[in-house]
CSV table of C-alpha atoms in Angstrom, one decimal:
chain,number,residue,atom,x,y,z
A,1,MET,CA,-179.3,-147.4,-10.2
A,2,ARG,CA,-178.7,-149.2,-13.4
A,3,ASN,CA,-177.5,-147.3,-16.5
A,4,SER,CA,-180.4,-147.4,-19.0
A,5,ILE,CA,-178.0,-147.7,-22.0
A,6,GLY,CA,-177.8,-151.4,-22.8
A,7,ASP,CA,-180.7,-152.2,-20.6
A,8,GLN,CA,-182.7,-155.1,-22.0
A,9,ARG,CA,-185.8,-155.2,-19.8
A,10,PRO,CA,-189.2,-154.7,-21.3
A,11,PHE,CA,-191.0,-151.4,-21.1
A,12,TYR,CA,-194.0,-150.4,-18.9
A,13,PRO,CA,-197.1,-150.5,-21.1
A,14,ARG,CA,-197.7,-147.2,-22.7
A,15,ASP,CA,-200.4,-145.2,-20.7
A,16,ARG,CA,-202.6,-144.5,-23.7
A,17,ALA,CA,-205.0,-142.4,-21.5
A,18,LEU,CA,-202.5,-139.6,-21.3
A,19,HIS,CA,-201.8,-139.5,-25.0
A,20,PRO,CA,-204.2,-138.1,-27.5
A,21,PRO,CA,-206.4,-140.8,-29.2
A,22,ALA,CA,-205.9,-141.2,-32.9
A,23,PHE,CA,-209.4,-139.9,-33.8
A,24,THR,CA,-209.9,-136.3,-32.6
A,25,PRO,CA,-212.4,-134.7,-35.1
A,26,ASN,CA,-211.8,-131.1,-33.8
A,27,TYR,CA,-208.4,-131.5,-35.3
A,28,LYS,CA,-209.8,-132.2,-38.7
A,29,SER,CA,-206.7,-133.8,-40.3
A,30,THR,CA,-207.1,-136.8,-38.0
A,31,VAL,CA,-210.5,-137.8,-39.5
A,32,LEU,CA,-209.0,-139.6,-42.5
A,33,ARG,CA,-205.8,-140.5,-40.9
A,34,ALA,CA,-206.8,-142.2,-37.6
A,35,PRO,CA,-206.7,-146.0,-37.7
A,36,GLN,CA,-210.1,-147.4,-36.9
A,37,GLN,CA,-209.1,-150.8,-35.7
A,38,ALA,CA,-207.8,-151.4,-32.2
A,39,LEU,CA,-204.0,-151.4,-31.9
A,40,LEU,CA,-202.7,-154.9,-31.4
A,41,SER,CA,-200.8,-155.1,-28.1
A,42,LEU,CA,-197.4,-156.7,-28.6
A,43,GLU,CA,-195.2,-158.2,-25.9
A,44,SER,CA,-192.0,-156.4,-26.9
A,45,SER,CA,-189.1,-158.3,-28.4
A,46,LEU,CA,-185.5,-157.2,-29.0
A,47,SER,CA,-186.8,-155.4,-32.1
A,48,GLU,CA,-188.6,-152.9,-29.9
A,49,ARG,CA,-186.2,-152.9,-27.0
A,50,THR,CA,-183.2,-151.9,-29.1
A,51,GLY,CA,-182.9,-148.6,-31.0
A,52,PRO,CA,-180.4,-146.5,-32.9
A,53,ALA,CA,-177.5,-144.8,-31.2
A,54,PHE,CA,-176.1,-141.6,-32.4
A,55,GLY,CA,-172.6,-140.4,-31.5
A,56,HIS,CA,-171.1,-137.0,-30.9
A,57,GLY,CA,-169.6,-137.1,-34.3
A,58,LEU,CA,-173.0,-136.5,-35.7
A,59,ILE,CA,-173.5,-133.1,-34.0
A,60,GLY,CA,-172.0,-129.9,-35.5
A,61,ALA,CA,-170.9,-127.0,-33.3
A,62,LEU,CA,-173.9,-124.9,-34.2
A,63,ASP,CA,-176.5,-127.6,-34.4
A,64,ASN,CA,-178.1,-126.5,-31.1
A,65,ASP,CA,-178.0,-122.7,-31.9
A,66,LEU,CA,-180.9,-121.9,-34.2
A,67,ILE,CA,-180.0,-118.2,-34.0
A,68,ARG,CA,-176.8,-118.8,-35.9
A,69,ASN,CA,-177.0,-122.2,-37.6
A,70,TYR,CA,-178.7,-121.1,-40.8
A,71,GLY,CA,-177.6,-117.5,-41.4
A,72,HIS,CA,-174.4,-116.8,-43.2
A,73,GLY,CA,-172.9,-114.7,-40.5
A,74,GLY,CA,-176.2,-113.1,-39.6
A,75,GLU,CA,-178.4,-113.8,-36.6
A,76,ALA,CA,-182.1,-114.7,-36.5
A,77,ILE,CA,-184.4,-111.9,-35.4
A,78,GLY,CA,-186.7,-112.4,-32.3
A,79,GLN,CA,-186.9,-112.9,-28.6
A,80,ARG,CA,-183.7,-114.8,-27.8
A,81,ILE,CA,-184.3,-117.8,-25.5
A,82,VAL,CA,-182.4,-120.8,-24.2
A,83,VAL,CA,-184.5,-124.0,-24.0
A,84,TYR,CA,-183.1,-126.7,-21.7
A,85,GLY,CA,-184.2,-129.5,-19.6
A,86,ARG,CA,-183.7,-133.2,-18.7
A,87,VAL,CA,-184.8,-136.3,-20.5
A,88,LEU,CA,-185.8,-138.9,-18.0
A,89,ASP,CA,-187.6,-142.2,-18.0
A,90,GLU,CA,-190.7,-143.0,-16.0
A,91,ASP,CA,-188.5,-144.1,-13.1
A,92,GLY,CA,-186.6,-140.8,-13.2
A,93,ARG,CA,-183.5,-142.3,-14.7
A,94,PRO,CA,-181.6,-139.8,-16.9
A,95,GLN,CA,-181.6,-140.7,-20.5
A,96,ALA,CA,-178.0,-140.0,-21.4
A,97,GLY,CA,-176.5,-139.7,-24.8
A,98,THR,CA,-179.9,-139.6,-26.6
A,99,LEU,CA,-180.6,-137.5,-29.7
A,100,VAL,CA,-183.1,-134.6,-29.3
A,101,GLU,CA,-184.2,-132.9,-32.5
A,102,PHE,CA,-186.3,-129.7,-32.6
A,103,TRP,CA,-188.0,-127.5,-35.2
A,104,GLN,CA,-190.1,-124.4,-35.2
A,105,ALA,CA,-191.5,-121.4,-36.9
A,106,ASN,CA,-189.6,-118.1,-36.8
A,107,ALA,CA,-190.4,-115.2,-34.5
A,108,GLY,CA,-193.2,-114.1,-36.9
A,109,GLY,CA,-194.9,-117.5,-36.9
A,110,ARG,CA,-193.6,-118.5,-40.4
A,111,TYR,CA,-192.1,-121.8,-41.2
A,112,ARG,CA,-189.4,-122.2,-43.8
A,113,HIS,CA,-191.4,-124.8,-45.9
A,114,LYS,CA,-192.6,-124.7,-49.4
A,115,LYS,CA,-196.1,-125.8,-48.5
A,116,GLU,CA,-196.4,-123.0,-45.9
A,117,GLY,CA,-198.7,-120.1,-47.0
A,118,TYR,CA,-198.8,-117.7,-44.0
A,119,GLN,CA,-198.0,-114.1,-45.0
A,120,ALA,CA,-195.6,-113.4,-42.2
A,121,ALA,CA,-192.1,-112.8,-43.5
A,122,LEU,CA,-189.3,-115.4,-43.7
A,123,ASP,CA,-186.2,-114.5,-41.8
A,124,PRO,CA,-183.2,-114.9,-44.0
A,125,ASN,CA,-181.1,-116.0,-41.0
A,126,PHE,CA,-183.5,-118.5,-39.6
A,127,GLY,CA,-183.9,-122.1,-40.8
A,128,GLY,CA,-185.8,-123.5,-37.9
A,129,CYS,CA,-184.1,-126.8,-37.1
A,130,GLY,CA,-181.6,-128.0,-34.6
A,131,ARG,CA,-180.5,-131.1,-32.7
A,132,THR,CA,-178.3,-132.1,-29.7
A,133,LEU,CA,-177.4,-135.1,-27.6
A,134,THR,CA,-178.2,-135.3,-23.9
A,135,ASP,CA,-175.3,-135.3,-21.5
A,136,GLN,CA,-174.7,-138.0,-18.8
A,137,ASP,CA,-177.3,-136.4,-16.6
A,138,GLY,CA,-179.9,-136.4,-19.4
A,139,VAL,CA,-179.6,-132.6,-19.9
A,140,TYR,CA,-180.0,-131.0,-23.3
A,141,SER,CA,-180.0,-127.3,-24.2
A,142,PHE,CA,-180.3,-125.1,-27.3
A,143,ARG,CA,-180.6,-121.4,-28.1
A,144,THR,CA,-183.2,-120.1,-30.4
A,145,VAL,CA,-185.8,-117.3,-30.8
A,146,LYS,CA,-189.2,-117.6,-29.4
A,147,PRO,CA,-191.5,-118.8,-32.2
A,148,GLY,CA,-194.6,-116.7,-33.1
A,149,ALA,CA,-198.2,-117.9,-33.0
A,150,TYR,CA,-199.7,-118.5,-36.4
A,151,PRO,CA,-203.1,-119.1,-38.0
A,152,TRP,CA,-203.8,-122.5,-39.6
A,153,PRO,CA,-206.6,-123.9,-41.7
A,154,ASN,CA,-208.7,-126.0,-39.4
A,155,GLY,CA,-211.5,-123.9,-38.0
A,156,VAL,CA,-212.3,-120.6,-39.7
A,157,ASN,CA,-210.0,-118.8,-37.3
A,158,ASP,CA,-207.8,-121.3,-35.5
A,159,TRP,CA,-204.3,-120.2,-34.3
A,160,ARG,CA,-201.5,-122.4,-33.0
A,161,PRO,CA,-200.0,-121.1,-29.7
A,162,ALA,CA,-196.2,-120.6,-29.9
A,163,HIS,CA,-194.6,-124.0,-29.8
A,164,ILE,CA,-191.5,-126.0,-30.6
A,165,HIS,CA,-191.6,-129.5,-32.0
A,166,PHE,CA,-189.5,-132.1,-30.3
A,167,SER,CA,-188.3,-135.5,-31.5
A,168,LEU,CA,-186.7,-138.0,-29.0
A,169,PHE,CA,-185.2,-141.4,-29.6
A,170,GLY,CA,-184.4,-142.7,-26.1
A,171,HIS,CA,-182.4,-145.9,-26.2
A,172,ALA,CA,-185.1,-148.1,-27.8
A,173,PHE,CA,-187.4,-147.9,-30.7
A,174,ALA,CA,-190.3,-148.4,-28.2
A,175,GLN,CA,-189.4,-145.1,-26.6
A,176,ARG,CA,-189.6,-143.1,-29.8
A,177,LEU,CA,-191.6,-139.9,-29.3
A,178,ILE,CA,-192.5,-136.7,-31.1
A,179,THR,CA,-194.2,-134.0,-29.2
A,180,GLN,CA,-194.5,-130.2,-28.9
A,181,MET,CA,-193.5,-127.7,-26.2
A,182,TYR,CA,-195.6,-124.7,-25.2
A,183,PHE,CA,-194.7,-121.6,-23.3
A,184,GLU,CA,-195.9,-120.9,-19.7
A,185,GLY,CA,-198.6,-118.2,-19.4
A,186,ASP,CA,-199.8,-118.4,-23.0
A,187,PRO,CA,-203.6,-118.2,-23.0
A,188,MET,CA,-203.8,-119.7,-26.5
A,189,ILE,CA,-202.6,-123.1,-25.3
A,190,ARG,CA,-206.0,-124.2,-24.1
A,191,GLN,CA,-207.7,-122.8,-27.1
A,192,CYS,CA,-205.7,-125.0,-29.6
A,193,PRO,CA,-207.5,-128.0,-31.2
A,194,ILE,CA,-204.2,-129.8,-31.4
A,195,VAL,CA,-203.3,-129.3,-27.7
A,196,ARG,CA,-206.9,-130.3,-26.9
A,197,THR,CA,-206.5,-133.7,-28.5
A,198,ILE,CA,-205.0,-134.4,-25.1
A,199,ALA,CA,-207.8,-135.0,-22.6
A,200,ASP,CA,-205.5,-135.1,-19.5
A,201,ASP,CA,-204.9,-131.7,-18.0
A,202,ALA,CA,-201.7,-132.7,-16.2
A,203,ALA,CA,-200.3,-134.1,-19.5
A,204,ILE,CA,-200.8,-130.7,-21.1
A,205,GLU,CA,-199.1,-129.0,-18.1
A,206,GLN,CA,-196.2,-131.4,-18.6
A,207,LEU,CA,-195.8,-130.1,-22.2
A,208,THR,CA,-195.6,-126.5,-21.0
A,209,ALA,CA,-192.1,-125.0,-20.4
A,210,ARG,CA,-191.5,-122.8,-17.4
A,211,LEU,CA,-189.8,-119.5,-17.6
A,212,ASP,CA,-186.6,-119.9,-15.6
A,213,ARG,CA,-184.9,-116.7,-14.5
A,214,GLN,CA,-182.1,-118.5,-12.8
A,215,ASN,CA,-180.8,-119.8,-16.1
A,216,THR,CA,-181.1,-116.8,-18.3
A,217,LEU,CA,-178.0,-115.8,-20.1
A,218,PRO,CA,-177.5,-112.2,-18.8
A,219,MET,CA,-177.7,-109.6,-21.6
A,220,ASP,CA,-178.4,-112.4,-24.1
A,221,ALA,CA,-181.4,-114.8,-23.7
A,222,LEU,CA,-184.3,-115.7,-21.4
A,223,ALA,CA,-184.4,-119.4,-20.4
A,224,TYR,CA,-187.3,-121.9,-20.5
A,225,ARG,CA,-187.1,-125.2,-18.8
A,226,PHE,CA,-188.7,-128.2,-20.4
A,227,ASP,CA,-188.2,-131.7,-19.0
A,228,ILE,CA,-189.3,-134.7,-21.1
A,229,VAL,CA,-190.2,-138.2,-19.9
A,230,LEU,CA,-189.8,-141.2,-22.0
A,231,ARG,CA,-191.1,-144.7,-21.3
A,232,GLY,CA,-189.4,-146.6,-18.5
A,233,ARG,CA,-188.5,-150.3,-18.1
A,234,ARG,CA,-190.4,-152.8,-16.0
A,235,SER,CA,-188.6,-154.8,-13.4
A,236,THR,CA,-189.9,-157.7,-11.5
A,237,VAL,CA,-189.4,-158.7,-7.9
A,238,PHE,CA,-187.8,-161.9,-9.1
A,239,GLU,CA,-185.4,-160.0,-11.3
A,240,ASN,CA,-184.6,-157.7,-8.5
A,241,LYS,CA,-183.6,-160.6,-6.3
A,242,LEU,CA,-181.5,-162.0,-9.1
A,243,GLU,CA,-179.6,-158.8,-9.8
A,244,GLY,CA,-179.8,-157.1,-6.4
A,245,ASN,CA,-181.1,-153.7,-7.5
B,1,MET,CA,-188.3,-151.4,-6.1
B,2,LEU,CA,-191.8,-152.2,-7.2
B,3,ASN,CA,-193.4,-151.1,-10.4
B,4,GLN,CA,-196.2,-149.1,-8.6
B,5,LEU,CA,-193.6,-146.6,-7.6
B,6,ARG,CA,-193.1,-145.3,-11.2
B,7,PRO,CA,-192.9,-141.7,-10.3
B,8,TYR,CA,-193.0,-139.9,-13.6
B,9,ARG,CA,-195.5,-140.0,-16.5
B,10,GLU,CA,-194.5,-140.2,-20.1
B,11,SER,CA,-194.7,-136.9,-21.9
B,12,ALA,CA,-197.8,-136.9,-24.1
B,13,SER,CA,-197.4,-137.2,-27.9
B,14,GLN,CA,-198.4,-134.4,-30.2
B,15,THR,CA,-198.6,-134.6,-34.0
B,16,ALA,CA,-195.4,-134.1,-35.9
B,17,GLY,CA,-197.4,-131.6,-38.1
B,18,PRO,CA,-197.2,-130.7,-41.7
B,19,TYR,CA,-193.7,-129.2,-41.4
B,20,VAL,CA,-192.0,-132.3,-39.8
B,21,HIS,CA,-189.5,-132.2,-42.6
B,22,ILE,CA,-187.9,-129.0,-41.3
B,23,GLY,CA,-186.7,-131.0,-38.3
B,24,CYS,CA,-186.4,-134.5,-39.6
B,25,THR,CA,-185.4,-134.2,-43.3
B,26,PRO,CA,-184.2,-130.5,-43.6
B,27,ASN,CA,-182.0,-131.0,-46.6
B,28,GLN,CA,-184.8,-132.7,-48.5
B,29,ALA,CA,-187.0,-129.7,-47.4
B,30,GLU,CA,-184.4,-127.3,-49.0
B,31,ILE,CA,-183.1,-126.2,-45.7
B,32,THR,CA,-179.4,-126.8,-46.5
B,33,GLY,CA,-176.2,-125.9,-44.8
B,34,VAL,CA,-177.3,-126.6,-41.2
B,35,TRP,CA,-176.1,-130.2,-41.4
B,36,ALA,CA,-174.7,-132.0,-44.4
B,37,GLU,CA,-176.9,-135.0,-44.6
B,38,ASP,CA,-180.4,-135.9,-43.3
B,39,LEU,CA,-180.4,-138.4,-40.4
B,40,GLY,CA,-181.1,-141.9,-41.7
B,41,ALA,CA,-181.0,-140.9,-45.3
B,42,ARG,CA,-178.3,-143.4,-46.2
B,43,MET,CA,-178.3,-146.9,-44.7
B,44,LEU,CA,-175.8,-148.6,-47.0
B,45,GLN,CA,-172.1,-148.4,-47.5
B,46,PRO,CA,-170.1,-150.4,-50.1
B,47,GLN,CA,-168.9,-152.7,-47.4
B,48,THR,CA,-172.3,-153.3,-45.8
B,49,LYS,CA,-172.9,-157.0,-45.6
B,50,GLY,CA,-176.1,-158.5,-46.9
B,51,GLU,CA,-178.6,-158.7,-49.7
B,52,ARG,CA,-179.4,-155.3,-51.1
B,53,ILE,CA,-183.1,-154.6,-51.2
B,54,VAL,CA,-185.4,-151.6,-51.8
B,55,VAL,CA,-188.6,-151.1,-49.8
B,56,GLU,CA,-191.0,-148.7,-51.4
B,57,GLY,CA,-194.7,-147.8,-50.9
B,58,ILE,CA,-197.3,-145.2,-50.3
B,59,VAL,CA,-199.3,-144.4,-47.1
B,60,TYR,CA,-203.0,-144.0,-47.9
B,61,ASP,CA,-205.6,-142.1,-45.9
B,62,GLY,CA,-209.2,-143.2,-45.5
B,63,SER,CA,-210.2,-141.6,-48.8
B,64,GLY,CA,-207.5,-143.5,-50.7
B,65,ALA,CA,-205.3,-140.4,-51.1
B,66,PRO,CA,-201.6,-140.7,-50.6
B,67,LEU,CA,-200.0,-139.0,-47.6
B,68,LYS,CA,-197.6,-136.6,-49.2
B,69,ASP,CA,-196.4,-135.1,-46.0
B,70,ALA,CA,-195.5,-138.1,-43.9
B,71,VAL,CA,-192.1,-139.2,-42.5
B,72,ILE,CA,-191.4,-142.9,-42.2
B,73,GLU,CA,-188.7,-144.4,-40.0
B,74,ILE,CA,-187.4,-148.0,-40.0
B,75,TRP,CA,-185.3,-150.0,-37.6
B,76,GLN,CA,-184.0,-153.4,-38.4
B,77,ALA,CA,-181.3,-156.0,-37.7
B,78,ASP,CA,-178.3,-156.5,-39.9
B,79,ALA,CA,-177.8,-159.4,-42.2
B,80,ALA,CA,-176.8,-161.6,-39.3
B,81,GLY,CA,-179.8,-160.7,-37.2
B,82,LEU,CA,-178.0,-158.3,-34.9
B,83,TYR,CA,-179.1,-154.8,-33.9
B,84,ALA,CA,-176.7,-151.9,-34.1
B,85,GLY,CA,-177.8,-150.1,-31.1
B,86,PRO,CA,-177.7,-150.4,-27.3
B,87,GLY,CA,-179.6,-153.3,-25.9
B,88,GLU,CA,-177.9,-155.8,-28.3
B,89,SER,CA,-175.9,-158.2,-26.2
B,90,ARG,CA,-175.6,-161.2,-28.6
B,91,GLY,CA,-172.6,-159.9,-30.5
B,92,ALA,CA,-171.4,-156.9,-32.5
B,93,ALA,CA,-173.6,-155.8,-35.4
B,94,ASP,CA,-172.1,-155.0,-38.8
B,95,PRO,CA,-170.3,-151.6,-38.2
B,96,ALA,CA,-171.2,-150.6,-41.8
B,97,PHE,CA,-174.9,-150.8,-41.2
B,98,PRO,CA,-176.8,-148.4,-38.8
B,99,GLY,CA,-180.1,-150.3,-38.9
B,100,PHE,CA,-182.0,-147.0,-38.9
B,101,GLY,CA,-183.5,-145.2,-41.8
B,102,ARG,CA,-185.7,-142.2,-42.2
B,103,GLN,CA,-187.4,-140.9,-45.4
B,104,ALA,CA,-190.1,-138.4,-46.1
B,105,THR,CA,-192.9,-139.4,-48.5
B,106,ASP,CA,-192.6,-137.6,-51.9
B,107,GLY,CA,-194.4,-134.3,-51.9
B,108,ASP,CA,-196.0,-134.9,-55.2
B,109,THR,CA,-196.6,-138.7,-55.3
B,110,GLY,CA,-196.5,-139.8,-51.7
B,111,LEU,CA,-194.0,-142.6,-52.5
B,112,PHE,CA,-191.4,-143.5,-49.9
B,113,ARG,CA,-188.3,-145.5,-50.7
B,114,PHE,CA,-185.6,-147.1,-48.5
B,115,GLU,CA,-182.4,-148.7,-49.9
B,116,THR,CA,-181.4,-151.2,-47.3
B,117,ILE,CA,-180.5,-154.9,-46.8
B,118,LYS,CA,-182.7,-157.8,-46.0
B,119,PRO,CA,-182.5,-158.3,-42.2
B,120,GLY,CA,-181.4,-161.6,-40.6
B,121,ARG,CA,-183.7,-163.4,-38.1
B,122,VAL,CA,-183.9,-162.2,-34.5
B,123,PRO,CA,-185.1,-164.4,-31.6
B,124,TYR,CA,-188.3,-163.7,-29.7
B,125,ASP,CA,-188.0,-163.8,-25.9
B,126,ASP,CA,-189.1,-167.4,-25.7
B,127,GLY,CA,-186.3,-168.4,-28.1
B,128,ARG,CA,-188.3,-168.9,-31.2
B,129,LEU,CA,-186.9,-167.2,-34.2
B,130,GLN,CA,-188.9,-164.3,-35.6
B,131,ALA,CA,-189.2,-164.1,-39.4
B,132,PRO,CA,-187.1,-161.4,-41.0
B,133,HIS,CA,-188.8,-158.1,-40.4
B,134,ILE,CA,-188.4,-154.4,-40.3
B,135,SER,CA,-190.0,-152.2,-37.6
B,136,VAL,CA,-191.8,-149.2,-39.1
B,137,TRP,CA,-192.9,-145.9,-37.5
B,138,ILE,CA,-195.1,-143.3,-39.2
B,139,VAL,CA,-195.7,-139.7,-38.3
B,140,ALA,CA,-197.5,-137.0,-40.1
B,141,ARG,CA,-200.0,-134.2,-39.8
B,142,GLY,CA,-203.2,-135.7,-38.5
B,143,ILE,CA,-201.4,-138.5,-36.8
B,144,ASN,CA,-201.6,-137.7,-33.0
B,145,ILE,CA,-199.2,-140.4,-31.9
B,146,GLY,CA,-196.7,-142.2,-34.1
B,147,LEU,CA,-198.0,-145.5,-35.6
B,148,SER,CA,-195.9,-148.6,-35.2
B,149,THR,CA,-196.1,-151.5,-37.6
B,150,ARG,CA,-193.9,-154.2,-39.0
B,151,LEU,CA,-192.8,-155.2,-42.5
B,152,TYR,CA,-192.4,-158.9,-43.4
B,153,PHE,CA,-191.3,-160.4,-46.7
B,154,ALA,CA,-193.6,-162.5,-48.9
B,155,ASP,CA,-190.7,-164.7,-50.0
B,156,GLU,CA,-190.3,-165.9,-46.4
B,157,ALA,CA,-193.5,-167.9,-46.3
B,158,GLU,CA,-192.2,-170.7,-44.1
B,159,ALA,CA,-190.7,-168.3,-41.5
B,160,ASN,CA,-193.7,-166.0,-41.6
B,161,ALA,CA,-196.0,-169.0,-40.9
B,162,ALA,CA,-194.2,-169.6,-37.6
B,163,ASP,CA,-193.5,-165.9,-36.6
B,164,PRO,CA,-194.8,-165.3,-33.1
B,165,VAL,CA,-195.9,-161.7,-33.9
B,166,LEU,CA,-197.7,-162.6,-37.2
B,167,LEU,CA,-199.4,-165.4,-35.3
B,168,ARG,CA,-200.9,-162.8,-33.0
B,169,VAL,CA,-202.8,-161.4,-35.9
B,170,LEU,CA,-205.6,-163.8,-36.0
B,171,ASP,CA,-207.3,-162.7,-39.2
B,172,PRO,CA,-205.2,-163.9,-42.1
B,173,ARG,CA,-206.4,-161.0,-44.3
B,174,ARG,CA,-205.1,-158.5,-41.8
B,175,ARG,CA,-201.9,-160.5,-41.4
B,176,GLY,CA,-201.4,-159.8,-45.1
B,177,THR,CA,-201.2,-156.1,-44.5
B,178,LEU,CA,-197.8,-156.6,-42.9
B,179,ILE,CA,-196.2,-158.5,-45.8
B,180,ALA,CA,-194.3,-156.8,-48.5
B,181,ALA,CA,-194.3,-158.5,-51.9
B,182,PRO,CA,-191.9,-158.1,-54.8
B,183,ALA,CA,-193.0,-154.9,-56.6
B,184,PRO,CA,-194.8,-155.7,-59.9
B,185,GLY,CA,-192.7,-154.9,-62.9
B,186,ALA,CA,-189.7,-153.8,-60.8
B,187,GLU,CA,-186.2,-155.3,-60.6
B,188,PRO,CA,-185.6,-158.2,-58.2
B,189,GLY,CA,-185.1,-157.1,-54.7
B,190,VAL,CA,-187.7,-154.3,-54.8
B,191,TYR,CA,-190.5,-154.8,-52.3
B,192,ARG,CA,-193.7,-153.0,-52.2
B,193,PHE,CA,-195.2,-152.1,-48.8
B,194,ASP,CA,-198.3,-149.9,-48.9
B,195,ILE,CA,-199.7,-148.7,-45.6
B,196,ARG,CA,-203.4,-148.1,-45.3
B,197,LEU,CA,-204.6,-146.0,-42.3
B,198,GLN,CA,-208.3,-146.9,-42.7
B,199,GLY,CA,-210.6,-149.1,-44.6
B,200,PRO,CA,-211.1,-152.8,-45.2
B,201,ASP,CA,-207.4,-153.3,-45.7
B,202,GLU,CA,-206.3,-151.2,-42.8
B,203,THR,CA,-202.7,-152.0,-41.8
B,204,VAL,CA,-202.2,-153.7,-38.5
B,205,PHE,CA,-200.7,-151.2,-36.1
B,206,PHE,CA,-199.1,-152.3,-32.8
B,207,ASP,CA,-199.1,-151.0,-29.3
B,208,ILE,CA,-195.5,-152.0,-28.6
């Protein structure tokens, strides 16, 4: 199996049916922000098949520990959890050495952001951001507190289910993805207008992390497993013959 | 291995939301002390090769209002037309230029601003040279999946006229949405690139 770093083959076309369309009026912010013209399909060039690489020098020792990376000696309050998983491509190839960024509300459902107005209290020891690089098997992990649900101004009484935002780079700008992770068993997932921008049930399931008792940190934190799939690269029979894969 | 065997499906996109800055530009969002500098905040070093330029602009919604909560990322070749990341096999890119930039739009005005260099030309797969361009990716509240576009330069008219991607945009007026012009009244080297999400001058967005 070919290492995906340095691979130059074009990508599978993005399956737009599993992604949310741009215009989803039940999520009201999309109404003025959704492009109305059709996307122009582009046969990718080097400009899309390359992407930034980030080294281990970028990552600080506490970057993947949201319980401790903001407090000055203190720890964040909340249900302690480890979130981990693999970053793969559509062919199941591990995406090694790729940057994963994450951000979230605190345990009370409050974001540390000046435009945030929810009355739940800030936690002086919780900033809400982290990042890490995947290892050679595509595995990432971080420790945090489970974020709270929170109300938001969309419908009169809409609430976001507990979620963590994820940003992934892969190895090419064409793989760039931002998404959100939800928690298994949360009845609010299917009630959320943002989740419901996705029409495909299986795609929503794929954004739902599983409680994983085998990987809990005993006497410390529960574990949730969340695998992420980025776009994979197309090969052709002709190319296979040439390169013998 | 045939393509039909593709066993996994890409994870679905979700909006970056109104608080994207917490994760992507925390220092700019006043979350300091977690890491020293926001990713992609600084593209230039003194020894970076190439012509210094500034790219600035505003992302407008369908009512003509600036997006004050967006994050813009750019990816570009170095001055010699080489990419810094994996997948570049033609040579080693300038070690003093990462090719990647990320900026939030200003919370009061909506302006974004990148200090970078003018990229060199990169070949298309058929060997034709593309005109100098910068790949642009936009995320924000209300954008369900990141929007991809390209920035070209008005002062590269000859190269633009033969660019294989610009030629795919059949309507010349729409083609113009991809071209940054020198900013009126600004110093030389400052290019204006406004992005319109809707309306008669809607920017061309690509399915890449």
